[in-house]
Coordinates of C-alpha atoms and ligand atoms in Angstrom, one line a residue:
X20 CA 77.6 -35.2 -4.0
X21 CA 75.8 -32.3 -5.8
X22 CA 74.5 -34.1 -8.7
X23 CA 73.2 -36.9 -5.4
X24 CA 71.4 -34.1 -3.8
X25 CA 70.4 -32.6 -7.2
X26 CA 68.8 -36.0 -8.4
X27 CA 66.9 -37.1 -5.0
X28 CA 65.3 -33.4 -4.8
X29 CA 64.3 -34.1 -8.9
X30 CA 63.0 -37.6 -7.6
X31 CA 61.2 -35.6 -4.4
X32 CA 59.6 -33.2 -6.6
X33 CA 58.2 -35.4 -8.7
X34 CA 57.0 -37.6 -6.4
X35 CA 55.0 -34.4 -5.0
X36 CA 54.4 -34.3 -8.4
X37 CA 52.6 -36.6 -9.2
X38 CA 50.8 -37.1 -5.6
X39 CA 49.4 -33.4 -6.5
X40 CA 48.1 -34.8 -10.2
X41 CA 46.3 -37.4 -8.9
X42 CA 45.0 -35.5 -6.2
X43 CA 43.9 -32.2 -8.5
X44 CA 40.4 -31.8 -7.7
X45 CA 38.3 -31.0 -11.0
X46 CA 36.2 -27.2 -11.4
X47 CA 32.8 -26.9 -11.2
X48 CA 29.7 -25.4 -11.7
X49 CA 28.0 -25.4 -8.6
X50 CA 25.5 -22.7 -9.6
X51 CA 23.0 -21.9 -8.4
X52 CA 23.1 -23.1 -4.7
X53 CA 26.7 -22.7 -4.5
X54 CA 28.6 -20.7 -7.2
X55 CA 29.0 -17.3 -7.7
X56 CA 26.6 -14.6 -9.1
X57 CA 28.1 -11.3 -10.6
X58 CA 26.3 -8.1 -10.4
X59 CA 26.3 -5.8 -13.7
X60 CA 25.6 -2.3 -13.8
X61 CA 25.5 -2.0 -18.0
X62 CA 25.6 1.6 -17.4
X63 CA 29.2 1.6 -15.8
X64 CA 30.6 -1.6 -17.2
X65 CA 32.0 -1.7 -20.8
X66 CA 31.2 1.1 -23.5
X67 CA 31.8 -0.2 -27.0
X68 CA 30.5 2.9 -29.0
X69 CA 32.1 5.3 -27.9
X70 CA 29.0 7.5 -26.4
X71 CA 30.1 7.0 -22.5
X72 CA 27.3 4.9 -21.9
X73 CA 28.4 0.8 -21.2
X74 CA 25.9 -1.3 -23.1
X75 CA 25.0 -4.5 -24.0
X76 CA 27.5 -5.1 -26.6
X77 CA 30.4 -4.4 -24.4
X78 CA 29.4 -6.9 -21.7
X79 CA 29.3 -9.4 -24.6
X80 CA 33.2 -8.6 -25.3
X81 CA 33.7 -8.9 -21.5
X82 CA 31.9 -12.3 -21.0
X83 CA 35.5 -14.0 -21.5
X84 CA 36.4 -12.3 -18.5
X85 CA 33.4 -12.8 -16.0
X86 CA 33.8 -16.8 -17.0
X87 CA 37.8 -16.1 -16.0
X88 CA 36.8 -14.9 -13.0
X89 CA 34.9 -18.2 -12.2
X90 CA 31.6 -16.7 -12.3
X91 CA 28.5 -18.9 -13.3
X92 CA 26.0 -16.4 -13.8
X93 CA 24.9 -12.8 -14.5
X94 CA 22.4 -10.6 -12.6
X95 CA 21.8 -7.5 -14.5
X96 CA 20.4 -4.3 -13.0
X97 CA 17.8 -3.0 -14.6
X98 CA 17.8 -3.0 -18.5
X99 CA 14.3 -1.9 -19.5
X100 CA 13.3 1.6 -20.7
X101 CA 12.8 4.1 -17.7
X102 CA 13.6 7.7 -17.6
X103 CA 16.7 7.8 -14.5
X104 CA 19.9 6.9 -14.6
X105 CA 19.4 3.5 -12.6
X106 CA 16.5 2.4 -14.1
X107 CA 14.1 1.3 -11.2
X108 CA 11.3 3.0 -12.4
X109 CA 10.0 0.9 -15.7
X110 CA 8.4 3.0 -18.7
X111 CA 7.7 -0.3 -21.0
X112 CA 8.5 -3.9 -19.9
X113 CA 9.0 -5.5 -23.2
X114 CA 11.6 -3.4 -24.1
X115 CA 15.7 -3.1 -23.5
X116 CA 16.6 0.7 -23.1
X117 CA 18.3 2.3 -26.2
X118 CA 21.1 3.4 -24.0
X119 CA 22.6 -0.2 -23.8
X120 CA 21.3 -0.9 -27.2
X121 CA 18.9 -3.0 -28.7
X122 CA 16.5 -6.2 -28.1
X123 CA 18.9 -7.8 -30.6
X124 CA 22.3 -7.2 -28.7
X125 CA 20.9 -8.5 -25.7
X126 CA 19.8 -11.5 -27.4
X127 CA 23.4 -12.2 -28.7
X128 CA 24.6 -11.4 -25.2
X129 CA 22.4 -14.4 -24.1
X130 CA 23.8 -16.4 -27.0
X131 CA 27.3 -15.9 -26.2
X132 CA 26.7 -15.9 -22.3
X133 CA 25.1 -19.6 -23.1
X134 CA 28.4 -20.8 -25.1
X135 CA 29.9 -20.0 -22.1
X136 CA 27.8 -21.5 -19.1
X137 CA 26.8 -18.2 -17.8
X138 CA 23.3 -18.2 -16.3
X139 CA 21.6 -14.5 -16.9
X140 CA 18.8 -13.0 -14.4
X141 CA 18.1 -9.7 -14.9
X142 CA 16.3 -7.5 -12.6
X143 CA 12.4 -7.4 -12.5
X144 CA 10.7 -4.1 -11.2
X145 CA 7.2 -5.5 -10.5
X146 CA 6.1 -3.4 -7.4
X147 CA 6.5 -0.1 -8.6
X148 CA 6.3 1.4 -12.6
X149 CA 7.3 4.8 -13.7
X150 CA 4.9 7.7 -13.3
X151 CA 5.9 8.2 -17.0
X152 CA 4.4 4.4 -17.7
X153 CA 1.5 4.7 -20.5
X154 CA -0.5 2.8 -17.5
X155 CA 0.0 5.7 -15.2
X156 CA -0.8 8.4 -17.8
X157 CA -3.7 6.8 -18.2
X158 CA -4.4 6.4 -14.6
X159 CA -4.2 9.9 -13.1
X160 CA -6.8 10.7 -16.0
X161 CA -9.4 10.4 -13.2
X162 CA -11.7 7.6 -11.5
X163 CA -13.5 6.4 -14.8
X164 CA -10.2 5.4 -16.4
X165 CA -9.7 1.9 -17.5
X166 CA -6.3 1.6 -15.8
X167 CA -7.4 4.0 -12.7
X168 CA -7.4 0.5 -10.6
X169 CA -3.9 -0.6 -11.7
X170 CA -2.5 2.0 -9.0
X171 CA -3.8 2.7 -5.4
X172 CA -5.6 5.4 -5.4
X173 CA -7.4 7.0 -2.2
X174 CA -8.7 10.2 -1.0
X175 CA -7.9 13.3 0.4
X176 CA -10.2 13.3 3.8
X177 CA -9.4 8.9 4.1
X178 CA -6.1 9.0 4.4
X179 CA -5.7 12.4 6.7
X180 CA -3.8 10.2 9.2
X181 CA -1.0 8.6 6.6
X182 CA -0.5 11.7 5.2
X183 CA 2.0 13.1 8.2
X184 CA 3.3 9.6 8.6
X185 CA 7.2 9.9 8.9
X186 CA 8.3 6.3 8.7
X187 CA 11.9 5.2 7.4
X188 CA 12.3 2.0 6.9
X189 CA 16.0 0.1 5.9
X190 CA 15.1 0.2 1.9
X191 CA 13.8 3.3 2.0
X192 CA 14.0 6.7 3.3
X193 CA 11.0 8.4 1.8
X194 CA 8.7 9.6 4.3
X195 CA 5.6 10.0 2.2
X196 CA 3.9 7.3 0.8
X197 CA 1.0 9.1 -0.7
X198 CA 1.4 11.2 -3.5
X199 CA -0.9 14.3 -5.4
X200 CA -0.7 14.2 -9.1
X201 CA -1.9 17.6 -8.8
X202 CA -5.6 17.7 -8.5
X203 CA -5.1 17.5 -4.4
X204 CA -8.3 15.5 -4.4
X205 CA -7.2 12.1 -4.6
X206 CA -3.5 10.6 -3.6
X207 CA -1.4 7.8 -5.5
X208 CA 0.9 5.0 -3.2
X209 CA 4.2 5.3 -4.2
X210 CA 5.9 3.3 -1.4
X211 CA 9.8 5.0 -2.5
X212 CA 9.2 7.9 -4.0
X213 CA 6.6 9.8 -6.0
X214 CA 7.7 8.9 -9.1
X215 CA 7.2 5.6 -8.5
X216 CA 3.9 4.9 -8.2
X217 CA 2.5 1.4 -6.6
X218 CA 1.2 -1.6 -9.0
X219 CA -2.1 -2.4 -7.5
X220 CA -1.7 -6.1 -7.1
X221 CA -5.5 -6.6 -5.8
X222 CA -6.5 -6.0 -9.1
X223 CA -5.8 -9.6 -11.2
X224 CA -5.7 -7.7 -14.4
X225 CA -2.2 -6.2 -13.0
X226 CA -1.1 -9.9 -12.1
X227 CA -1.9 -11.0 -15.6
X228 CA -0.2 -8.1 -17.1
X229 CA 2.8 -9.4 -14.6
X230 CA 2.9 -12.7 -15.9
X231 CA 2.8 -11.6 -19.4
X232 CA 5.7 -9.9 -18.8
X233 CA 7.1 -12.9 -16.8
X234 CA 6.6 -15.3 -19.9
X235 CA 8.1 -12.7 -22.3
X236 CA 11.6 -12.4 -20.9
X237 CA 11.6 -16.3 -20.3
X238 CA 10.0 -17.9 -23.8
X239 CA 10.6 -15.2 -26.1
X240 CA 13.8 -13.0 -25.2
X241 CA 15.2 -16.4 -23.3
X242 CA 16.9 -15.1 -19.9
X243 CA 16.9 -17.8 -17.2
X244 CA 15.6 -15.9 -14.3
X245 CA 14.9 -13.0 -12.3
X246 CA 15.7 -10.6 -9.0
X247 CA 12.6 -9.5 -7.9
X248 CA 13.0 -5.9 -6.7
X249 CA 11.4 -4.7 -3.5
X250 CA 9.6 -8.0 -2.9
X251 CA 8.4 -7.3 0.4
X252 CA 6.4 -4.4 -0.3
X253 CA 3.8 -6.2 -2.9
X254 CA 1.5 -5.4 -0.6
X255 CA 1.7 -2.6 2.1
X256 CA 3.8 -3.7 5.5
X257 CA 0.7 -4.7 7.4
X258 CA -0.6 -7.4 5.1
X259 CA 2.7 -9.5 5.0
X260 CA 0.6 -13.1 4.2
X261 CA -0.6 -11.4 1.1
X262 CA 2.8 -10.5 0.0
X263 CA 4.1 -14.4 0.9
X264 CA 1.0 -15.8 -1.5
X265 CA 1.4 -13.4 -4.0
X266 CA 5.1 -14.8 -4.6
X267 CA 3.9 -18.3 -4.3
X268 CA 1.8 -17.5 -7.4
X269 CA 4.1 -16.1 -8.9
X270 CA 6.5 -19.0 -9.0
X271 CA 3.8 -21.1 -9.9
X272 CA 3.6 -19.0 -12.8
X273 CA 6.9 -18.4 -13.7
X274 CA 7.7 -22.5 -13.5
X275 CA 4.5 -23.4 -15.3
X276 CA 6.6 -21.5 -18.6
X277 CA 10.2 -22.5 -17.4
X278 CA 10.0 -25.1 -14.9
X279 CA 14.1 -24.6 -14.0
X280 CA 13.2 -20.8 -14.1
X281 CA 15.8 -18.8 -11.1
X282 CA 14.2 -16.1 -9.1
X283 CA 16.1 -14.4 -6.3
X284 CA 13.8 -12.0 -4.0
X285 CA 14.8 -9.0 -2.4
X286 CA 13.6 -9.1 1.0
X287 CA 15.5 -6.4 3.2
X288 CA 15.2 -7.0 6.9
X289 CA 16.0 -9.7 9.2
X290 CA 15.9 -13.5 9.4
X291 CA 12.2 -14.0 10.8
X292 CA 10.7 -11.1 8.1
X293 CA 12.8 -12.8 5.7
X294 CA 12.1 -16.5 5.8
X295 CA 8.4 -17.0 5.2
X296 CA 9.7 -15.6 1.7
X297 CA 10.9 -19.0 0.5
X298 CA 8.0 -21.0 -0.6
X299 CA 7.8 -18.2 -2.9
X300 CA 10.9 -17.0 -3.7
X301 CA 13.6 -20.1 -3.9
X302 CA 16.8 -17.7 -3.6
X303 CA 16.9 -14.5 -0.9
X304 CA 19.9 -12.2 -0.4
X305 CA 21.2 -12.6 3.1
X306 CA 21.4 -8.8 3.9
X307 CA 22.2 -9.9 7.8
X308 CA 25.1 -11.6 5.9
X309 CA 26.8 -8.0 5.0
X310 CA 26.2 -6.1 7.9
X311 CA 27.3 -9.3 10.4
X312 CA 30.7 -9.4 8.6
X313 CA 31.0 -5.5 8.7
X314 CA 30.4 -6.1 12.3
X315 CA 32.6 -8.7 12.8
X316 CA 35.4 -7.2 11.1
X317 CA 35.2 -3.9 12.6
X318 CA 35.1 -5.0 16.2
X319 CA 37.3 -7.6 15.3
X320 CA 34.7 -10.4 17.1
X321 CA 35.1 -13.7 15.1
X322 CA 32.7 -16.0 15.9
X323 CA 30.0 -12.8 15.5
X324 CA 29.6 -14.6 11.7
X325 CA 30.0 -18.0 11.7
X326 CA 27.3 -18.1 14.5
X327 CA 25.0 -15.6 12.8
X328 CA 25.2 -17.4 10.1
X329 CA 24.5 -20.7 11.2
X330 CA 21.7 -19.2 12.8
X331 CA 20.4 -18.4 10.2
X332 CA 20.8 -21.6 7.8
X333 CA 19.3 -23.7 11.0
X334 CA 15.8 -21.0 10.7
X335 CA 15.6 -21.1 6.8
X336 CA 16.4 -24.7 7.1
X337 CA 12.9 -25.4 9.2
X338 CA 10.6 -23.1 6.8
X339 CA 11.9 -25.5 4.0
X340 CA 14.9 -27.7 3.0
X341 CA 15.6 -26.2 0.0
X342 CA 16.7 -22.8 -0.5
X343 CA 19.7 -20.6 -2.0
X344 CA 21.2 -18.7 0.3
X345 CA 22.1 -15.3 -1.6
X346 CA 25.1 -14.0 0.5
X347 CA 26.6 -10.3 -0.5
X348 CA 29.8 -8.6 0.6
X349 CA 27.8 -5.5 -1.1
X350 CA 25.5 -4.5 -3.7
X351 CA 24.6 -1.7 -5.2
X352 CA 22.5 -0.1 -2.4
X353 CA 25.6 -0.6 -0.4
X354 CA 28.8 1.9 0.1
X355 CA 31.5 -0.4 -1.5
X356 CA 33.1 -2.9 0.8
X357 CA 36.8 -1.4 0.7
X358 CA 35.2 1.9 1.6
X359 CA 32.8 0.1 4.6
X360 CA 36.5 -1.6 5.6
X361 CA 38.5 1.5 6.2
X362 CA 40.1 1.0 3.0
X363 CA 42.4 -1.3 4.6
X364 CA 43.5 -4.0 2.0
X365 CA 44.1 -6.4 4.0
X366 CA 40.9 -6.7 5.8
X367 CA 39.1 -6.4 2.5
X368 CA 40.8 -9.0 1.4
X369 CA 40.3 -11.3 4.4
X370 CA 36.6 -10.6 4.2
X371 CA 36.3 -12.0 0.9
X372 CA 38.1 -15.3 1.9
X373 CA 35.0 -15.2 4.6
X374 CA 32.5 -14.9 2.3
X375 CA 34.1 -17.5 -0.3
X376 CA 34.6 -20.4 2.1
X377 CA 30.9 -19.7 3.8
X378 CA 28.1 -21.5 2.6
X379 CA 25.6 -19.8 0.3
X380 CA 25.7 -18.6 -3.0
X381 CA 27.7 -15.4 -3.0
X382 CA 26.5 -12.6 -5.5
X383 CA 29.6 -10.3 -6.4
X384 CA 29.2 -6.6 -7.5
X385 CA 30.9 -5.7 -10.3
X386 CA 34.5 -3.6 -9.5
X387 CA 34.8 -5.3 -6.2
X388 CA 37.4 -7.5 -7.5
X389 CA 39.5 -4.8 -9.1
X390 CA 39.1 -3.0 -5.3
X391 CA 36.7 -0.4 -6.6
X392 CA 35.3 2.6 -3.7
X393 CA 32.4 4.3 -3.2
X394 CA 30.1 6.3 -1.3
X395 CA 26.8 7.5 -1.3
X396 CA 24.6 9.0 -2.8
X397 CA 23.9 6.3 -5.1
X398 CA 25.9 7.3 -8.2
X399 CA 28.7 7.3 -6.7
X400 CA 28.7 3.9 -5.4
X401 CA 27.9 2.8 -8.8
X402 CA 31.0 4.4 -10.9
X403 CA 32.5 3.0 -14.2
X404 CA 34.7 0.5 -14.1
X405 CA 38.4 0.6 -14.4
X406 CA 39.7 -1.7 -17.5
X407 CA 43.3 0.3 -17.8
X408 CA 44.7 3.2 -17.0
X409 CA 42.4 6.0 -18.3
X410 CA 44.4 7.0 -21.4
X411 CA 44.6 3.5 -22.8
X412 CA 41.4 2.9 -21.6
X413 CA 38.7 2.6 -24.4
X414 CA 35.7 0.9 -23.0
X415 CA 35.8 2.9 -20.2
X416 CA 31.8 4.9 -19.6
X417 CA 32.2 8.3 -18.6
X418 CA 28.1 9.3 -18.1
X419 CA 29.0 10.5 -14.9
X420 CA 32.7 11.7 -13.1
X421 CA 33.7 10.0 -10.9
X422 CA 34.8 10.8 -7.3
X423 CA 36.3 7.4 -5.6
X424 CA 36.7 5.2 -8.5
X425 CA 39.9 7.0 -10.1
X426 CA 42.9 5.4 -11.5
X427 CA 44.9 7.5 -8.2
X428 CA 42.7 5.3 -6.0
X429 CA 42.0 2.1 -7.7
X430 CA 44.6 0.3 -9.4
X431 CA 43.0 -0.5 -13.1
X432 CA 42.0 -4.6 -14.2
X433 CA 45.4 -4.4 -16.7
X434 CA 47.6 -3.4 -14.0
X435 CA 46.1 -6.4 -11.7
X436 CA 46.1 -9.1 -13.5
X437 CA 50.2 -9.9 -13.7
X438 CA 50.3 -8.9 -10.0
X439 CA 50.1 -12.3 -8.2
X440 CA 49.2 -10.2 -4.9
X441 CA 46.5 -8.1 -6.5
X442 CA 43.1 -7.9 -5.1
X443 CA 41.8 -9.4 -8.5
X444 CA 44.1 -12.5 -8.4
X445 CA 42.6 -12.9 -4.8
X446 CA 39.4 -12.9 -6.2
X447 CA 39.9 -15.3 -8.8
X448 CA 42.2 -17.6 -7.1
X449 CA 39.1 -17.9 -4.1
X450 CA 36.3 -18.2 -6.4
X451 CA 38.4 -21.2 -8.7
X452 CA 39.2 -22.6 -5.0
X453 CA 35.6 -22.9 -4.4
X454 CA 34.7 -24.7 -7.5
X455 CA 37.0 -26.9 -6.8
X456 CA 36.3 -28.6 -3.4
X457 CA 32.9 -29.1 -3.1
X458 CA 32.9 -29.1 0.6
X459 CA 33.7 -25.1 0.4
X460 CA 30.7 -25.2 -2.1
X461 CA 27.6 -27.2 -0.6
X462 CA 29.3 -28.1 2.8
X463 CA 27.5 -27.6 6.0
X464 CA 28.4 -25.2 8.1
X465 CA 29.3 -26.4 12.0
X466 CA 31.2 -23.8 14.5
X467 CA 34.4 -25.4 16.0
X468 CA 34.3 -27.3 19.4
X469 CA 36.8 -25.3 21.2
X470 CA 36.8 -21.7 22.6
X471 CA 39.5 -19.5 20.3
X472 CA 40.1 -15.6 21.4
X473 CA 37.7 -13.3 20.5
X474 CA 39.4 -11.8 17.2
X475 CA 39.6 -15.6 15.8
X476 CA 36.7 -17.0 13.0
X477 CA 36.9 -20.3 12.4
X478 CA 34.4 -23.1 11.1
X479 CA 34.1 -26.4 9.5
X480 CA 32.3 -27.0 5.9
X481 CA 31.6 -30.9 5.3
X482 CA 30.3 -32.4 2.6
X483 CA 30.5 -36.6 1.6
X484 CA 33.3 -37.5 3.7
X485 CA 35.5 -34.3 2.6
X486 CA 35.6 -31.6 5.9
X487 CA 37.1 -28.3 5.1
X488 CA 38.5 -25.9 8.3
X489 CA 39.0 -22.3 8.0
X490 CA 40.5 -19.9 10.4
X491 CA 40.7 -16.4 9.9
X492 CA 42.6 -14.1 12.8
X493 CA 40.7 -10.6 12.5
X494 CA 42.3 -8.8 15.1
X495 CA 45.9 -6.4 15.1
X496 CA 47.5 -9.2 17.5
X497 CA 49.4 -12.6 16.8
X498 CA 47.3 -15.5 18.0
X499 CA 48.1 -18.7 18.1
X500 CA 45.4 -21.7 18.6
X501 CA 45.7 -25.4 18.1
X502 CA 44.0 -26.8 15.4
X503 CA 41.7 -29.7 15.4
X504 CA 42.9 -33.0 14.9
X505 CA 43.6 -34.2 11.3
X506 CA 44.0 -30.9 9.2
X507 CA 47.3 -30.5 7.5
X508 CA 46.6 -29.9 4.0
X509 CA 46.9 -25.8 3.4
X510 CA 44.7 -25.0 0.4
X511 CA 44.7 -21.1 0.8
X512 CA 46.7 -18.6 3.1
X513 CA 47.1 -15.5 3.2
X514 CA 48.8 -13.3 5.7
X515 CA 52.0 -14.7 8.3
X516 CA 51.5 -17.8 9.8
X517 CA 53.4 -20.9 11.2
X518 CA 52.1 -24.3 12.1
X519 CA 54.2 -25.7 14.4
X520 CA 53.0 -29.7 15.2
X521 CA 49.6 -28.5 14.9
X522 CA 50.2 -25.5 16.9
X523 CA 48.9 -22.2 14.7
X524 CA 49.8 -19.2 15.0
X525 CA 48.6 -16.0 12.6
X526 CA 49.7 -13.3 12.6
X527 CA 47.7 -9.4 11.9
X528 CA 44.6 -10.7 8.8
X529 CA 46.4 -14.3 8.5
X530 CA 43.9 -16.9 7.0
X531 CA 44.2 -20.4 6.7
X532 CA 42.2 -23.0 5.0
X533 CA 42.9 -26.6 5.8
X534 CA 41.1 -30.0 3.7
X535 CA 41.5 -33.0 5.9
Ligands
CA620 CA1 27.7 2.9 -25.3

């Protein structure tokens, strides 16, 4: 009777078996309108030297890992020399700072990162240089200067009224935008900060200088794109057709030397600012994305994404047809998700099953799949990342000491990975899940037909005959629902559920994901 039962359970399973073999959906590379980005800060990543600065070489010996992970591409923050820590402020624009090492370790990095499928952007600082850029030096020489016209320069008594001006806007807190190099006759524009002093983008000799640079880092160093920093302020806020045509040059420009060239814009402000980017700028980061699923997690209000999202898609949609939708869960300029979430695991977690069965092409910062915190200022939110526990832990960068990111706090990547219920594993498992149906990938987007209670998210993702629903309960309650017709195939969970004839019920941060 045994060996029976034993035999027709050996004859079950393989029967399941083989059903699941010939049903094994194949992995793929859906980047860029679909696969995932991930965000490097060289600084904090991998040190190989030993001087507590990460650097080029030590993202090479991690590129193993970003392709396990099931990432396509790499966006690096800024690389090029500058004199502060993050680099947003550009001394030479041909040039890799020594820090992460040299012109020729970046070019093996691309090698290596090619071998392996990975895409790299890097980060472009066009609208702003350093004040300690030869072309400044040269500019604040005085009004005969050759380069006095690459900057914006105006005087005292004509700009009386924009001197007092005390306007924050979401990128930026500064509250001056004119600057005195010292002579307190005439002012520099330095939109951020007065160390950054405005590109005068009137002037073509600065766009040809622009696109020299442009055609450098494509044709000679060979990186397949950019993220074009501070996009939107090109021009000054009240001239917003300018900035729109400059970027449409731009592309022109930048396809004319690499006609597959990727450029993602950073445009921060909402959907209508945003939008009449795209001509220009083929990829934009949905920032609306990030704060919506803050929202929606921390009221627990469900449908607050999925409809702001579609929202969204159906507006881009009618400026043009095609265009990457950059989603982020955080960047950055951005306190880290964990910390945003209360630190509760669980929601964390659940939020990046949103963002991984959305549409768009989801950009991940680096540490966020290890569970890394942070909190401003800046630095802080942009601490070194955890490869072991710190006294095994060789590659580790110590340039700065870290407050949130500690091995008491986060649990390091070698302590993860053999924990099946690590945030990393969650990561990884997600990200392969979504390069492997292709309706979580390219599908569109429709919000379900019936009414759910508030704390429930659910949507639809179709693409060619395959339909993909997802429901996520993001409230503290059990909720049950019935589910549409036709979905009974669970290709992720996580959380307690049962499905009982179709009836579902989560429990607390229960997800489901369901292929019909
Ligand atoms: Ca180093």
């Amino acid at each position: 009777m045994k060996a029976k039962s034993t035999l027709i359970a050996l004859i079950l399973s393989l029967f399941y078996f083989s059903c699941n073999q010939e049903k094994e959906p194949e992995v793929k590379n859906y980047w860029p309108n679909a696969g995932v980005t991930y965000e490097i800060f060289v600084q904090s990543f991998y040190d190989s030297d030993g001087d507590g600065i990460g650097d080029f070489n030590g993202v090479t010996e991690k590129l193993d890992y970003v392709q396990e992970l099931g990432a396509n591409a790499i966006w690096f923050m800024p690389i090029m020399p500058s004199p502060t820590y993050h680099k947003y402020d550009v001394t030479d624009y041909k040039a890799v700072h020594p820090d992460y090492g040299t012109m020729e370790d970046f070019k093996r990095l691309l090698e290596e990162a090619h071998q392996r499928d990975i895409k790299i952007v890097i980060d472009m600082i066009i609208n702003h240089t350093s004040t300690e850029h030869p072309w400044f030096q040269e500019s604040k020489k005085g009004r005969d200067n050759p380069y006095r016209d690459y900057y914006v320069w105006a005087q005292k008594d004509t700009i009386a009224d924009f001197l007092d001006k005390k306007v924050i806007t979401l990128d930026s807190d500064n509250i001056r935008q004119w600057h005195d190099p010292g002579s307190g006759e005439d002012y520099y524009y330095g939109f951020f900060w007065g160390g950054m002093p405005d590109l005068n983008f009137d002037n073509p000799k600065v766009r040809e200088e622009i696109y020299e640079i442009g055609r450098f880092w494509l044709e000679e160093v060979g990186v397949d794109g950019f993220r074009l920093d501070a996009a939107k302020h090109i021009f000054p806020d009240d001239r917003p057709l300018d900035n729109h045509e400059f970027w449409k040059e731009f592309r022109a420009k930048m396809e004319a030397i690499k006609p597959d060239v990727y450029l993602v814009g950073e445009v921060y402000d909402k959907k209508e600012i945003v939008a009449p980017y795209l001509p220009g700028l083929p990829a934009l980061f949905n920032f609306d994305f990030h704060y919506t699923l803050l929202e929606a997690f921390n009221t627990a209000d469900g449908m607050l994404l999925p409809k702001k999202q579609k929202e969204i898609l159906d507006f881009y949609q009618n400026i043009t047809p095609e265009f990457i939708d950059a989603t982020i869960s955080s960047n950055h300029d951005q306190p880290r998700l964990l910390n945003e979430l209360g630190e509760d695991v669980d929601k964390y977690k659940q939020a990046i099953a949103v963002m991984l069965t959305m549409p768009g092409a989801p950009y991940l910062y680096y540490g966020e799949e290890i569970g890394m915190k942070g909190l401003k200022p800046d630095e802080h939110i942009r601490e070194p990342f955890l490869w072991d526990v710190k006294a095994k832990d060789e590659g580790r960068a110590t340039w700065i000491e870290p407050k949130y990111s500690i091995d008491s706090e986060v649990t390091p990547l070698a302590l993860q990975r053999n924990d099946p219920n690590s945030i990393f594993n969650h990561y990884k498992s997600l990200i392969n899940l979504r390069n492997t149906y292709p309706a979580l990938a390219l599908g569109k987007l429709s919000l379900p037909s019936s009414e759910y209670p508030k704390p429930i998210m659910a949507y639809s993702r179709v693409h060619e005959g395959q339909e993909i629903f997802a429901v996520h309960n993001l409230g503290d309650e059990e909720i049950s629902i019935e589910l549409p017709a036709g979905f009974d195939k669970v290709i992720f969970g996580m959380g307690d559920g049962v499905n009982l004839n179709g009836t579902l019920t989560l429990q607390k941060n229960a997800s489901r994901v369901y292929v019909k």
